[in-house]
Amino acid sequence: MKKMVCEKGLIGLLLLIVSVVMIAVLGNKHALENMPSVKQQHKSAIAVAEAGNPFKEHMEISLAIWDIGPAFQKADQDNLLKHLENKFNVTIKPIQLSWVDWQEKIKIWAATGELPDIFATSLPDTDFLLYDSWVQQGTLRALPEDMSRFPNLSAYLTSPEVQPLKKNGKFYAYPRYTYPSDDGWLTDKAILVRKDWMQKLGLHDPQNFEEFKAMLKAFVTQDPNGNGKRDEIGLEGQGSMSNYLNFVFSPTLPQYVNYYYLFENGRWIPNYMSEKFPKVLQQWRELYQEGLLDKNFAIYKDREGTDLFIQGKAGALAYSVNIPHIKKMSDSWEHYNPGTKFADSVKMLPIWPDEKGVRHHYVQGTFWSESYFSANVSDSKMERIMYLYDYLASEEGMRLMKFGLEEIDYHMENGQPVSLLSNREKLNRKYPSLDALSVLVSWAQEIDQLDIPINRRKFGEENFQLFLDSRKWILEHTEPVQFNPSIQTILHLQPPLSGISFDQAADDAAKVVLGKEDVAAAWRAKLNEYNRLGLAKQVDDVNREAQKQRIK
């Protein structure tokens, strides 16, 4: 298992972030030996921009990314946003996307010719057929063929992992980089639990699914919130399509935590074709039918389940223990539970082992989601967007997104950023636009995970310690879920199938859970339907190519 980057003094990662990404993704030191440093690359890009003065003409750029509407409500008072817009002589026009309707809304915009200049979505993992279709129909604008002026962007485009995004020799999307290695994801899926409820009821950490059910039953029946009513919910999820709930069933089928192929009985197959999948559906149905899982889980689209947990109405939540998520939950917790701290009442529930005694943690590729650009974007506007993106992917741009304005919100001291904010100041409250802008080009969450004073202050001491304790346990007691990005590359290069996707399978699985038919029979019928639509042939083609490449 790769060692997580967490030690003090490693803020130099900010200076070499693109090189770190390439080393981690490519594993090819020689490919980097003749490259200029990221700092040199960024300086050369700025020098080109200044020499040609490409920012002379003012431009309006429409941008649709999650929750940009509320983030830009006070745009005229947001000095960080003004700083960025002035730097590139642009005005960013926000187009709201929520986590509830983002996919549907973008499809409507594409069909009606109303796509914004830039929009965020995720297609390779969910609907590669749509990506192909948009490219063929001329809906999307390709990235410039010559990306040498934008070195902080072009470095990541050399990764084999992102090559399926290339169509007809061009990239029609820019991948939103998240972590420099797959181990960075290990805290992104977990089960949170009310440790105060467990203590009150004398419960211990469950060691198998039956003990987990018993814990949830105690939450539902023994009045842990002490209000004299039987109103507690056992388990919440983060919306039926979010796949956070899948982590609960990872001891039964570890690979169910992501939308990938797994290797079983000598063949690569989608996780929902596993012989263990009916048992997952049976356990899921038991939680639902026995009243241990929120009865409304299937209609939740966004944060409804998380909100109910934060409001003190549920005992467990299938979600995440990465530090940005902990911070968001903590902020809301203080609103609903004045006088108490999130970390004093909540902990990560250690996942129980599988049938072989092994506990697993979540992994996936180094990026999740992408930026897309409307075909209506002109050459000059696309160039401006690329300069903006390249800056946000640079050392200076990342510091701006993570720590604010230098010498106003932080300053550098012995190679580390030191906060200049008062005790009452919160960076995202001071600059609400960061809620959208900080994830525009990359998530770059390994920076948030650095154990340095500015992060402990930014996220809160107790919250950061909860994150560190959770990650330490995961590192010491779990193994990564089987994951082979080469198989995903092969899959993405296959002709897309209409009516079959991991998202569709997740939706069909929920319907089986809610139904009355025997789960094994119902899922067998569903797989037969998928095979008639071409799934069996696609699986054969993937395995044939895997054999050619000697992937096992």
XYZ file of C-alpha atoms in Angstrom:
552
model
C 0.000 0.000 0.000
C 1.322 3.399 -0.942
C 2.067 5.749 1.901
C -0.325 8.689 2.154
C 1.145 12.166 1.920
C 0.467 13.674 5.303
C 3.711 14.741 6.956
C 4.574 18.289 7.874
C 6.984 19.980 5.545
C 5.492 18.414 2.432
C 3.783 21.583 1.301
C 6.291 21.426 -1.538
C 3.647 19.257 -3.147
C 2.031 22.522 -4.116
C 5.127 23.421 -6.115
C 5.340 20.113 -7.946
C 1.753 18.996 -8.151
C 1.691 18.217 -11.859
C 4.943 16.280 -11.657
C 3.603 14.306 -8.697
C 0.491 13.477 -10.668
C 2.496 12.293 -13.646
C 4.873 10.181 -11.571
C 1.969 8.581 -9.702
C -0.137 7.992 -12.789
C 2.517 7.183 -15.353
C 5.044 5.580 -13.030
C 7.662 6.790 -15.504
C 10.476 8.811 -14.044
C 12.297 9.045 -17.362
C 9.325 10.786 -18.956
C 9.875 13.647 -16.525
C 13.629 13.981 -16.573
C 13.720 16.467 -19.436
C 10.645 18.406 -18.387
C 11.063 21.901 -16.928
C 9.834 22.279 -13.380
C 6.192 23.162 -12.873
C 7.266 26.524 -11.515
C 9.309 27.158 -14.668
C 6.434 25.972 -16.842
C 3.988 28.302 -15.157
C 6.327 31.269 -15.443
C 6.800 30.612 -19.163
C 3.041 30.447 -19.698
C 2.536 33.763 -17.905
C 5.384 35.300 -19.898
C 3.697 34.250 -23.151
C 0.406 35.715 -21.966
C 1.961 39.017 -20.959
C 3.999 39.319 -24.176
C 0.989 38.804 -26.438
C -1.515 40.546 -24.148
C -4.266 37.999 -24.913
C -6.471 39.429 -22.138
C -7.028 42.834 -23.740
C -10.626 42.112 -24.783
C -13.099 41.728 -21.929
C -15.096 38.480 -22.089
C -18.071 36.967 -20.329
C -17.725 33.246 -19.612
C -20.795 31.269 -18.590
C -20.035 28.490 -16.139
C -22.215 25.675 -14.815
C -20.781 23.722 -11.895
C -22.305 22.303 -8.746
C -23.826 24.899 -6.397
C -22.347 27.885 -8.215
C -25.626 29.770 -7.755
C -25.371 30.277 -3.988
C -21.577 30.571 -4.266
C -21.937 33.629 -6.504
C -24.878 35.291 -4.738
C -22.590 37.990 -3.313
C -20.192 38.149 -6.253
C -19.924 41.936 -6.022
C -18.560 41.593 -2.466
C -16.197 38.671 -3.157
C -12.678 40.078 -3.462
C -11.118 36.771 -4.434
C -13.544 36.404 -7.331
C -12.833 40.023 -8.353
C -9.092 39.303 -8.196
C -9.443 36.311 -10.527
C -11.777 38.064 -12.951
C -9.522 41.133 -13.115
C -6.452 38.988 -13.700
C -7.969 37.481 -16.831
C -10.299 40.366 -17.768
C -13.412 38.202 -17.640
C -16.786 38.166 -15.967
C -17.937 34.723 -14.900
C -21.662 34.242 -15.396
C -22.909 31.538 -13.005
C -25.363 28.908 -14.254
C -26.693 26.906 -11.338
C -26.279 23.126 -11.153
C -27.354 21.157 -8.102
C -26.358 17.652 -7.110
C -30.011 16.712 -7.582
C -30.530 17.512 -11.254
C -27.141 18.202 -12.813
C -27.145 15.326 -15.287
C -30.706 15.877 -16.459
C -30.281 19.637 -16.765
C -27.147 19.338 -18.897
C -28.859 16.890 -21.253
C -31.714 19.373 -21.731
C -29.268 22.204 -22.440
C -27.446 20.063 -24.997
C -30.690 19.069 -26.718
C -31.887 22.692 -26.921
C -28.551 24.222 -27.896
C -28.283 26.157 -24.629
C -25.104 24.739 -23.134
C -23.031 27.248 -21.139
C -19.443 27.891 -22.207
C -18.130 25.553 -19.492
C -20.036 22.841 -17.678
C -19.115 20.091 -15.237
C -20.365 16.540 -15.428
C -19.094 12.947 -15.353
C -19.536 10.828 -18.467
C -16.825 8.096 -18.661
C -18.131 6.308 -15.558
C -21.819 6.778 -16.272
C -22.717 7.456 -19.902
C -19.866 7.092 -22.366
C -22.414 6.643 -25.149
C -23.572 10.205 -24.561
C -19.982 11.470 -24.718
C -19.503 9.723 -28.064
C -22.781 11.104 -29.320
C -21.967 14.691 -28.339
C -18.590 14.482 -30.044
C -20.099 13.088 -33.243
C -22.908 15.658 -33.255
C -20.521 18.584 -32.797
C -22.008 19.512 -29.408
C -18.632 19.864 -27.704
C -15.623 22.047 -28.346
C -12.289 20.204 -28.372
C -9.308 21.352 -26.352
C -6.641 23.089 -28.462
C -4.474 20.592 -30.315
C -1.382 22.479 -29.191
C -1.477 22.610 -25.405
C 2.184 23.573 -24.988
C 1.180 27.078 -23.858
C -0.706 25.495 -20.958
C 1.880 23.197 -19.331
C 0.042 22.723 -16.056
C -2.899 21.276 -18.004
C -1.026 19.377 -20.704
C 1.020 17.352 -18.190
C -2.022 15.446 -16.940
C -3.269 14.781 -20.483
C -0.316 12.439 -21.055
C -1.667 9.960 -18.487
C -2.884 6.642 -19.975
C -5.861 6.868 -17.646
C -7.340 9.878 -19.468
C -6.735 8.665 -23.036
C -10.303 7.289 -23.478
C -11.430 10.921 -23.398
C -9.599 11.423 -26.689
C -11.799 11.096 -29.778
C -10.530 11.521 -33.329
C -7.162 12.484 -31.888
C -8.605 15.300 -29.745
C -9.686 15.769 -26.136
C -13.255 16.979 -25.751
C -13.067 17.184 -21.977
C -10.573 18.083 -19.293
C -10.465 15.535 -16.412
C -10.930 16.932 -12.911
C -7.875 15.545 -11.109
C -8.502 14.455 -7.519
C -5.541 12.547 -6.045
C -2.020 11.686 -7.269
C -2.574 7.984 -6.468
C -5.534 5.672 -5.978
C -4.866 5.390 -2.219
C -5.944 8.992 -1.827
C -9.556 7.844 -2.066
C -9.490 5.573 0.970
C -11.479 7.943 3.231
C -14.012 8.864 0.543
C -16.402 6.070 1.463
C -17.142 5.022 5.008
C -19.910 4.546 7.557
C -20.343 7.245 10.177
C -22.118 6.366 13.400
C -23.441 8.110 16.507
C -20.844 6.959 19.003
C -22.798 8.625 21.820
C -25.829 6.485 20.941
C -23.645 3.377 20.909
C -22.241 4.230 24.327
C -25.694 4.923 25.744
C -27.014 1.566 24.522
C -23.862 -0.403 25.374
C -23.164 -1.384 21.771
C -19.812 -2.491 20.314
C -18.475 -2.203 16.785
C -20.186 -4.874 14.644
C -17.980 -7.655 13.308
C -20.373 -8.895 10.614
C -23.558 -7.908 8.800
C -25.876 -9.515 11.365
C -24.268 -7.544 14.188
C -24.585 -4.399 12.050
C -28.308 -5.087 11.693
C -28.583 -5.621 15.442
C -26.955 -2.241 16.069
C -29.375 -0.520 13.687
C -32.316 -2.285 15.322
C -31.195 -0.988 18.716
C -31.100 2.550 17.290
C -34.636 2.155 15.928
C -36.225 0.499 18.976
C -34.388 1.682 22.115
C -34.887 5.462 21.953
C -31.235 6.570 21.962
C -32.187 10.219 21.406
C -34.181 10.076 24.646
C -37.327 11.858 23.472
C -39.645 9.003 24.447
C -40.704 8.411 20.833
C -39.838 5.677 18.395
C -38.730 8.107 15.712
C -35.094 7.210 15.120
C -33.861 6.013 11.719
C -31.262 3.256 11.651
C -29.267 3.886 8.472
C -29.164 6.778 6.023
C -27.471 7.078 2.642
C -26.461 10.001 0.469
C -29.141 9.491 -2.170
C -29.945 6.211 -3.927
C -27.756 6.916 -6.960
C -24.709 8.244 -5.106
C -23.253 4.729 -4.489
C -22.115 5.699 -0.974
C -24.700 3.236 0.351
C -22.870 0.508 -1.572
C -20.033 0.635 0.947
C -22.286 -1.036 3.535
C -22.212 -4.170 1.381
C -18.491 -4.115 0.617
C -17.736 -7.038 2.985
C -20.060 -9.129 0.799
C -18.827 -7.796 -2.548
C -15.861 -5.429 -2.121
C -15.935 -4.259 -5.745
C -19.495 -2.973 -5.360
C -18.105 0.267 -3.947
C -17.270 1.579 -7.426
C -18.500 1.381 -11.004
C -15.818 -0.936 -12.364
C -15.086 -4.419 -13.630
C -13.852 -7.169 -11.312
C -11.992 -10.412 -11.953
C -14.061 -13.486 -11.031
C -13.808 -17.109 -12.116
C -11.116 -16.266 -14.664
C -13.016 -13.434 -16.356
C -13.391 -9.682 -16.110
C -17.043 -8.750 -15.562
C -19.051 -5.734 -14.350
C -19.498 -5.849 -10.585
C -23.254 -6.339 -10.958
C -22.629 -9.623 -12.841
C -20.778 -11.126 -9.863
C -22.182 -14.325 -8.388
C -22.121 -12.489 -5.046
C -24.366 -9.677 -6.235
C -27.697 -11.375 -5.372
C -26.481 -11.642 -1.761
C -25.843 -7.891 -1.790
C -29.420 -7.331 -2.969
C -30.741 -9.701 -0.298
C -28.916 -7.849 2.489
C -30.084 -4.530 1.099
C -33.689 -5.765 1.037
C -33.417 -7.011 4.622
C -32.360 -3.553 5.801
C -35.277 -2.029 3.931
C -37.994 -4.539 4.857
C -36.988 -4.695 8.520
C -37.217 -0.913 8.857
C -33.498 -0.427 9.498
C -32.820 1.642 6.352
C -34.688 4.890 5.759
C -37.839 3.879 3.872
C -37.403 6.893 1.582
C -33.822 6.105 0.534
C -34.788 5.412 -3.083
C -36.328 8.846 -3.667
C -33.504 10.845 -2.123
C -31.431 12.607 -4.754
C -28.872 14.640 -2.872
C -28.210 15.472 0.782
C -31.531 14.472 2.336
C -30.088 11.440 4.127
C -27.046 13.350 5.341
C -29.228 16.172 6.618
C -31.358 13.756 8.643
C -28.228 12.277 10.221
C -26.885 15.734 11.062
C -30.239 16.711 12.539
C -29.937 13.831 15.005
C -32.620 11.629 13.454
C -30.455 8.698 12.331
C -27.845 6.501 13.994
C -25.646 5.678 11.001
C -24.796 7.284 7.676
C -23.127 5.710 4.641
C -21.025 8.568 3.328
C -17.410 9.686 3.743
C -14.745 10.655 6.260
C -12.599 12.793 4.007
C -11.860 16.119 5.600
C -13.923 18.458 3.355
C -17.005 16.289 3.938
C -16.396 16.157 7.686
C -16.096 19.953 7.743
C -19.380 20.459 5.875
C -21.192 18.067 8.214
C -19.635 19.708 11.241
C -20.760 23.178 10.169
C -24.348 21.974 9.769
C -24.156 19.967 12.996
C -23.429 23.086 15.020
C -26.568 24.696 13.587
C -28.868 21.810 14.542
C -27.066 20.738 17.729
C -25.915 23.926 19.470
C -23.463 23.388 22.283
C -22.170 20.053 20.934
C -19.384 19.229 18.515
C -19.687 16.836 15.613
C -16.499 14.937 16.475
C -17.655 14.416 20.084
C -20.805 12.613 18.949
C -19.767 10.885 15.722
C -17.038 8.456 14.691
C -16.170 6.296 11.715
C -17.567 2.798 12.155
C -14.820 0.265 11.351
C -15.954 -1.836 8.413
C -16.300 -5.522 9.269
C -14.276 -8.190 7.392
C -15.363 -10.244 4.401
C -15.658 -14.036 4.400
C -11.867 -14.334 4.191
C -11.282 -12.018 7.129
C -10.158 -9.110 4.944
C -11.445 -5.542 5.324
C -11.396 -3.300 2.264
C -11.239 0.382 1.466
C -12.392 2.290 -1.573
C -10.168 3.189 -4.517
C -10.697 4.527 -8.010
C -8.716 6.400 -10.661
C -6.916 9.694 -10.161
C -9.779 11.836 -11.462
C -13.512 12.107 -11.086
C -15.705 14.221 -13.383
C -14.629 16.502 -16.181
C -14.960 20.001 -17.622
C -16.697 20.246 -20.989
C -16.891 23.188 -23.363
C -19.721 24.185 -25.684
C -19.067 24.013 -29.405
C -20.255 27.630 -29.547
C -17.141 28.817 -27.679
C -14.974 30.878 -30.028
C -11.248 30.349 -30.536
C -10.398 33.479 -28.557
C -12.683 32.568 -25.663
C -11.345 29.009 -25.558
C -7.830 30.395 -25.332
C -8.875 32.613 -22.421
C -10.501 29.666 -20.664
C -7.331 27.610 -21.103
C -5.207 30.397 -19.582
C -7.621 30.562 -16.634
C -7.544 26.795 -16.191
C -3.765 26.612 -16.483
C -3.417 29.254 -13.791
C -5.780 27.437 -11.425
C -3.728 24.262 -11.953
C -0.491 26.091 -11.101
C 1.258 26.518 -7.752
C -0.030 30.059 -7.328
C -3.555 29.184 -8.444
C -3.825 26.199 -6.116
C -2.686 28.271 -3.156
C -5.312 30.856 -4.063
C -8.039 28.216 -4.126
C -6.948 26.490 -0.919
C -5.689 29.360 1.268
C -7.001 32.618 -0.221
C -5.179 35.812 -1.179
C -1.496 35.873 -0.292
C -0.494 38.479 2.337
C -4.195 39.035 3.093
C -5.424 35.582 4.119
C -2.076 33.797 4.473
C 1.650 34.256 4.010
C 4.471 31.803 3.384
C 6.754 31.034 6.297
C 9.562 28.456 6.064
C 7.936 26.974 2.975
C 4.514 26.565 4.570
C 1.379 28.712 4.292
C 0.432 30.370 7.585
C -3.089 31.711 8.049
C -3.632 35.429 8.610
C -7.366 35.031 9.222
C -8.843 36.021 12.552
C -10.376 33.343 14.744
C -13.840 34.314 13.561
C -13.023 34.414 9.854
C -13.779 31.412 7.634
C -12.248 31.390 4.166
C -15.340 30.081 2.352
C -17.572 32.538 4.158
C -15.251 35.394 3.297
C -15.081 34.246 -0.345
C -18.216 32.159 -1.089
C -17.141 31.782 -4.731
C -14.545 29.250 -3.548
C -17.301 26.675 -3.115
C -17.453 26.534 -6.919
C -14.121 27.855 -8.157
C -11.938 25.659 -5.935
C -13.178 22.530 -7.736
C -13.390 23.985 -11.236
C -10.134 22.531 -12.568
C -9.210 19.963 -9.906
C -10.321 18.662 -6.546
C -6.660 18.435 -5.421
C -7.769 16.934 -2.126
C -4.328 15.683 -1.119
C -3.554 19.303 -0.216
C -6.481 19.321 2.223
C -5.089 16.151 3.810
C -1.697 17.633 4.668
C -1.290 17.766 8.433
C -0.152 21.393 8.625
C -1.386 24.144 10.971
C -3.304 26.049 8.311
C -5.397 22.956 7.507
C -6.097 22.205 11.162
C -7.273 25.782 11.541
C -9.239 25.735 8.278
C -11.127 22.525 9.034
C -11.106 22.620 12.844
C -8.827 20.714 15.233
C -11.440 18.149 16.281
C -12.598 17.575 12.715
C -9.071 17.147 11.411
C -8.244 14.704 14.192
C -11.371 12.682 13.338
C -10.132 12.520 9.755
C -6.583 11.523 10.800
C -7.818 8.853 13.232
C -10.157 7.414 10.601
C -7.472 7.350 7.934
C -4.957 5.759 10.310
C -7.370 2.930 11.090
C -8.113 2.383 7.407
C -4.414 2.303 6.521
C -3.610 -0.162 9.284
C -6.565 -2.532 8.956
C -7.793 -2.569 5.367
C -6.695 -3.426 1.854
C -7.645 -1.618 -1.358
C -10.524 -2.986 -3.373
C -9.411 -4.798 -6.510
C -9.043 -2.154 -9.205
C -7.343 -2.244 -12.599
C -7.486 1.027 -14.553
C -6.264 -0.773 -17.683
C -9.514 -2.737 -17.786
C -11.476 0.507 -17.509
C -9.516 1.892 -20.441
C -10.388 -1.181 -22.499
C -14.048 -0.872 -21.519
C -14.226 2.806 -22.458
C -12.768 2.031 -25.885
C -15.533 -0.478 -26.638
C -18.563 0.624 -28.672
C -21.045 2.042 -26.119
C -24.249 0.091 -25.464
C -27.596 1.831 -25.386
C -29.650 1.058 -22.282
C -26.757 -0.435 -20.305
C -24.568 1.452 -17.838
C -23.449 1.227 -14.241
C -25.931 3.978 -13.391
C -28.745 2.003 -15.016
C -27.709 -1.125 -13.120
C -27.731 0.830 -9.843
C -31.249 2.070 -10.568
C -32.427 -1.425 -11.483
C -30.845 -2.852 -8.325
C -32.802 -0.399 -6.151
C -36.009 -1.428 -7.921
C -35.308 -5.084 -7.166
C -34.709 -4.222 -3.491
C -38.057 -2.436 -3.335
C -39.883 -5.261 -5.125
C -41.463 -8.468 -3.905
C -39.912 -11.009 -6.281
C -37.075 -13.265 -5.190
C -33.957 -11.109 -5.566
C -31.858 -13.810 -7.256
C -34.560 -14.553 -9.827
C -35.273 -10.880 -10.432
C -31.619 -10.046 -10.991
C -31.060 -13.065 -13.222
C -33.905 -11.808 -15.428
C -32.368 -8.359 -15.506
C -28.977 -9.735 -16.570
C -30.666 -11.729 -19.338
C -32.173 -8.464 -20.538
C -28.767 -6.755 -20.464
C -27.225 -9.643 -22.418
C -29.882 -9.313 -25.127
C -28.876 -5.654 -25.409
C -25.259 -6.627 -26.021
C -23.648 -6.910 -22.583
C -22.462 -10.511 -23.051
C -20.682 -9.609 -26.279
C -19.100 -6.533 -24.690
C -17.786 -8.615 -21.785
C -16.333 -11.128 -24.261
C -14.656 -8.302 -26.193
C -13.191 -6.796 -23.028
C -11.765 -10.167 -21.980
C -10.395 -10.841 -25.433
C -8.521 -7.538 -25.387
C -7.389 -8.135 -21.778
C -5.872 -11.453 -22.861
C -4.058 -9.721 -25.716
C -2.606 -7.255 -23.248
C -1.943 -10.056 -20.720
C -3.973 -8.325 -18.023
C -4.941 -10.603 -15.149
